[in-house]
Amino acid sequence: MTSVKTWFAGRSLRERRLLLVMAALLAVTIVWGLVLRPLGDAMATARERHTAAVIRFGETAARVDALRQAREQRVRPLTGTLADTIRLRAEEAGFPLASVDPDANGAVRVTIQSARGAALTGWLARLERGGIIVESAQLTDNGDRTVAARLLLRARAA
């Protein structure tokens, strides 16, 4: 250490000042490169993980709420036969039914000659929420912005 002091003392005033400035800049660079930059990167990574965790938590909470709602919404038993219920609901929705035929295992085959596609799929969704399962649906384009439908519907088991 004494040799460094002697070497430093042998420099001119201007050189000593430049060496002190160089040492100060070296210390700042080392602190920035070895301490501040890694801490900043770690904080950025922690923020990203936190954001992802908050999003996952929100999605999970929404799924749990949806499951609770589904559990709380009990399907009301159908009043009357399945065929009568479908006829009534189709009439309420404005769909003229070409045929309603009973099928095996309590299912019903329904034929609709002409209906708007969006209205028909909305009606089918309402049927499912009301306890009628759409087992199969075959929609055929009529060429006039309507569809023909052949459906196999079944009542949900209680």
mmCIF file of C-alpha atoms in Angstrom:
data_model
loop_
_atom_site.group_PDB
_atom_site.id
_atom_site.type_symbol
_atom_site.label_atom_id
_atom_site.label_comp_id
_atom_site.label_asym_id
_atom_site.label_seq_id
_atom_site.Cartn_x
_atom_site.Cartn_y
_atom_site.Cartn_z
ATOM 1 C CA MET A 1 0.000 0.000 0.000
ATOM 2 C CA THR A 2 2.905 2.341 0.709
ATOM 3 C CA SER A 3 4.210 1.814 -2.813
ATOM 4 C CA VAL A 4 0.822 2.988 -4.196
ATOM 5 C CA LYS A 5 0.971 6.059 -1.909
ATOM 6 C CA THR A 6 4.483 6.869 -3.088
ATOM 7 C CA TRP A 7 3.539 6.359 -6.705
ATOM 8 C CA PHE A 8 0.459 8.590 -6.221
ATOM 9 C CA ALA A 9 2.459 11.275 -4.407
ATOM 10 C CA GLY A 10 4.933 11.322 -7.305
ATOM 11 C CA ARG A 11 2.224 12.400 -9.759
ATOM 12 C CA SER A 12 1.525 16.005 -10.572
ATOM 13 C CA LEU A 13 -1.559 17.750 -9.088
ATOM 14 C CA ARG A 14 -3.436 17.469 -12.371
ATOM 15 C CA GLU A 15 -2.681 13.730 -12.708
ATOM 16 C CA ARG A 16 -3.751 13.097 -9.089
ATOM 17 C CA ARG A 17 -7.087 14.838 -9.726
ATOM 18 C CA LEU A 18 -7.629 12.816 -12.910
ATOM 19 C CA LEU A 19 -6.787 9.590 -11.057
ATOM 20 C CA LEU A 20 -9.257 10.486 -8.249
ATOM 21 C CA VAL A 21 -11.983 11.259 -10.803
ATOM 22 C CA MET A 22 -11.198 7.972 -12.567
ATOM 23 C CA ALA A 23 -11.439 6.057 -9.275
ATOM 24 C CA ALA A 24 -14.742 7.758 -8.419
ATOM 25 C CA LEU A 25 -16.180 6.908 -11.857
ATOM 26 C CA LEU A 26 -14.940 3.332 -11.496
ATOM 27 C CA ALA A 27 -16.655 3.051 -8.101
ATOM 28 C CA VAL A 28 -19.927 4.460 -9.511
ATOM 29 C CA THR A 29 -19.765 2.061 -12.478
ATOM 30 C CA ILE A 30 -19.117 -0.938 -10.213
ATOM 31 C CA VAL A 31 -21.980 0.010 -7.864
ATOM 32 C CA TRP A 32 -24.320 0.551 -10.824
ATOM 33 C CA GLY A 33 -23.298 -2.661 -12.610
ATOM 34 C CA LEU A 34 -23.119 -4.963 -9.616
ATOM 35 C CA VAL A 35 -25.846 -3.561 -7.344
ATOM 36 C CA LEU A 36 -28.346 -1.164 -8.925
ATOM 37 C CA ARG A 37 -28.848 -2.850 -12.306
ATOM 38 C CA PRO A 38 -29.459 -6.367 -10.900
ATOM 39 C CA LEU A 39 -31.850 -4.918 -8.297
ATOM 40 C CA GLY A 40 -33.770 -3.073 -11.015
ATOM 41 C CA ASP A 41 -34.005 -6.233 -13.119
ATOM 42 C CA ALA A 42 -35.158 -8.212 -10.100
ATOM 43 C CA MET A 43 -37.852 -5.608 -9.340
ATOM 44 C CA ALA A 44 -39.067 -5.653 -12.963
ATOM 45 C CA THR A 45 -39.273 -9.447 -12.903
ATOM 46 C CA ALA A 46 -41.109 -9.347 -9.575
ATOM 47 C CA ARG A 47 -43.608 -6.825 -10.997
ATOM 48 C CA GLU A 48 -44.245 -9.051 -14.020
ATOM 49 C CA ARG A 49 -44.777 -12.114 -11.828
ATOM 50 C CA HIS A 50 -47.092 -10.115 -9.565
ATOM 51 C CA THR A 51 -49.136 -8.895 -12.534
ATOM 52 C CA ALA A 52 -49.427 -12.444 -13.898
ATOM 53 C CA ALA A 53 -50.461 -13.712 -10.451
ATOM 54 C CA VAL A 54 -53.139 -11.014 -10.110
ATOM 55 C CA ILE A 55 -54.536 -11.931 -13.535
ATOM 56 C CA ARG A 56 -54.544 -15.653 -12.694
ATOM 57 C CA PHE A 57 -56.254 -14.889 -9.378
ATOM 58 C CA GLY A 58 -58.947 -12.835 -11.121
ATOM 59 C CA GLU A 59 -59.571 -15.541 -13.716
ATOM 60 C CA THR A 60 -59.764 -18.195 -11.013
ATOM 61 C CA ALA A 61 -62.141 -16.093 -8.922
ATOM 62 C CA ALA A 62 -64.378 -15.605 -11.976
ATOM 63 C CA ARG A 63 -64.416 -19.356 -12.613
ATOM 64 C CA VAL A 64 -65.254 -20.069 -8.966
ATOM 65 C CA ASP A 65 -68.106 -17.532 -9.105
ATOM 66 C CA ALA A 66 -69.413 -19.132 -12.310
ATOM 67 C CA LEU A 67 -69.329 -22.563 -10.686
ATOM 68 C CA ARG A 68 -71.144 -21.250 -7.600
ATOM 69 C CA GLN A 69 -73.800 -19.648 -9.796
ATOM 70 C CA ALA A 70 -74.223 -22.855 -11.768
ATOM 71 C CA ARG A 71 -74.592 -24.841 -8.556
ATOM 72 C CA GLU A 72 -77.132 -22.369 -7.155
ATOM 73 C CA GLN A 73 -79.232 -22.331 -10.317
ATOM 74 C CA ARG A 74 -81.197 -25.482 -10.027
ATOM 75 C CA VAL A 75 -82.881 -26.665 -13.206
ATOM 76 C CA ARG A 76 -86.611 -26.584 -12.784
ATOM 77 C CA PRO A 77 -88.355 -29.793 -13.808
ATOM 78 C CA LEU A 78 -90.310 -29.508 -17.036
ATOM 79 C CA THR A 79 -94.040 -29.073 -16.706
ATOM 80 C CA GLY A 80 -95.741 -31.457 -19.096
ATOM 81 C CA THR A 81 -94.039 -33.584 -21.693
ATOM 82 C CA LEU A 82 -90.810 -32.652 -23.405
ATOM 83 C CA ALA A 83 -92.564 -32.355 -26.776
ATOM 84 C CA ASP A 84 -95.198 -29.973 -25.347
ATOM 85 C CA THR A 85 -92.541 -27.867 -23.650
ATOM 86 C CA ILE A 86 -90.550 -27.583 -26.892
ATOM 87 C CA ARG A 87 -93.673 -26.642 -28.868
ATOM 88 C CA LEU A 88 -94.520 -23.954 -26.308
ATOM 89 C CA ARG A 89 -91.014 -22.500 -26.191
ATOM 90 C CA ALA A 90 -90.698 -22.541 -29.993
ATOM 91 C CA GLU A 91 -94.027 -20.741 -30.313
ATOM 92 C CA GLU A 92 -92.903 -18.136 -27.752
ATOM 93 C CA ALA A 93 -89.680 -17.610 -29.737
ATOM 94 C CA GLY A 94 -91.532 -17.443 -33.064
ATOM 95 C CA PHE A 95 -90.149 -20.616 -34.658
ATOM 96 C CA PRO A 96 -92.647 -22.642 -36.718
ATOM 97 C CA LEU A 97 -91.956 -26.314 -36.094
ATOM 98 C CA ALA A 98 -92.316 -28.596 -39.110
ATOM 99 C CA SER A 99 -92.320 -31.725 -36.948
ATOM 100 C CA VAL A 100 -91.880 -32.843 -33.353
ATOM 101 C CA ASP A 101 -91.411 -36.613 -33.113
ATOM 102 C CA PRO A 102 -90.672 -38.657 -29.986
ATOM 103 C CA ASP A 103 -87.425 -40.636 -30.152
ATOM 104 C CA ALA A 104 -85.853 -43.369 -28.063
ATOM 105 C CA ASN A 105 -84.992 -42.828 -24.390
ATOM 106 C CA GLY A 106 -87.315 -39.865 -23.947
ATOM 107 C CA ALA A 107 -85.671 -37.672 -26.596
ATOM 108 C CA VAL A 108 -87.535 -35.626 -29.184
ATOM 109 C CA ARG A 109 -86.589 -35.000 -32.840
ATOM 110 C CA VAL A 110 -87.508 -31.496 -34.007
ATOM 111 C CA THR A 111 -87.459 -30.101 -37.548
ATOM 112 C CA ILE A 112 -87.539 -26.384 -38.320
ATOM 113 C CA GLN A 113 -87.767 -25.440 -42.017
ATOM 114 C CA SER A 114 -86.650 -21.816 -41.808
ATOM 115 C CA ALA A 115 -85.145 -19.669 -39.065
ATOM 116 C CA ARG A 116 -82.474 -17.009 -38.681
ATOM 117 C CA GLY A 117 -79.243 -18.684 -37.602
ATOM 118 C CA ALA A 118 -78.404 -16.259 -34.786
ATOM 119 C CA ALA A 119 -81.942 -16.353 -33.386
ATOM 120 C CA LEU A 120 -82.008 -20.144 -33.539
ATOM 121 C CA THR A 121 -78.697 -20.596 -31.724
ATOM 122 C CA GLY A 122 -79.824 -18.109 -29.066
ATOM 123 C CA TRP A 123 -83.038 -20.085 -28.612
ATOM 124 C CA LEU A 124 -81.045 -23.329 -28.298
ATOM 125 C CA ALA A 125 -78.845 -21.712 -25.632
ATOM 126 C CA ARG A 126 -81.957 -20.660 -23.692
ATOM 127 C CA LEU A 127 -83.304 -24.215 -23.958
ATOM 128 C CA GLU A 128 -80.062 -25.564 -22.484
ATOM 129 C CA ARG A 129 -80.206 -23.079 -19.615
ATOM 130 C CA GLY A 130 -83.800 -24.183 -19.039
ATOM 131 C CA GLY A 131 -82.938 -27.861 -18.683
ATOM 132 C CA ILE A 132 -83.290 -29.163 -22.237
ATOM 133 C CA ILE A 133 -80.106 -30.650 -23.670
ATOM 134 C CA VAL A 134 -79.364 -30.286 -27.366
ATOM 135 C CA GLU A 135 -77.875 -33.684 -28.159
ATOM 136 C CA SER A 136 -77.388 -32.979 -31.832
ATOM 137 C CA ALA A 137 -78.135 -30.114 -34.168
ATOM 138 C CA GLN A 138 -77.818 -30.161 -37.932
ATOM 139 C CA LEU A 139 -78.187 -26.722 -39.509
ATOM 140 C CA THR A 140 -78.439 -26.376 -43.291
ATOM 141 C CA ASP A 141 -78.193 -23.080 -45.175
ATOM 142 C CA ASN A 142 -81.366 -22.295 -47.120
ATOM 143 C CA GLY A 143 -79.615 -19.721 -49.308
ATOM 144 C CA ASP A 144 -81.894 -16.879 -48.203
ATOM 145 C CA ARG A 145 -80.064 -15.916 -44.979
ATOM 146 C CA THR A 146 -82.014 -18.554 -43.050
ATOM 147 C CA VAL A 147 -81.224 -22.096 -41.968
ATOM 148 C CA ALA A 148 -83.145 -25.327 -41.709
ATOM 149 C CA ALA A 149 -82.583 -27.290 -38.505
ATOM 150 C CA ARG A 150 -82.868 -30.915 -37.468
ATOM 151 C CA LEU A 151 -82.474 -31.234 -33.707
ATOM 152 C CA LEU A 152 -82.355 -34.048 -31.199
ATOM 153 C CA LEU A 153 -83.393 -32.707 -27.771
ATOM 154 C CA ARG A 154 -83.510 -34.432 -24.396
ATOM 155 C CA ALA A 155 -84.606 -33.307 -20.943
ATOM 156 C CA ARG A 156 -81.784 -32.982 -18.421
ATOM 157 C CA ALA A 157 -81.954 -35.513 -15.644
ATOM 158 C CA ALA A 158 -82.845 -33.975 -12.299
#
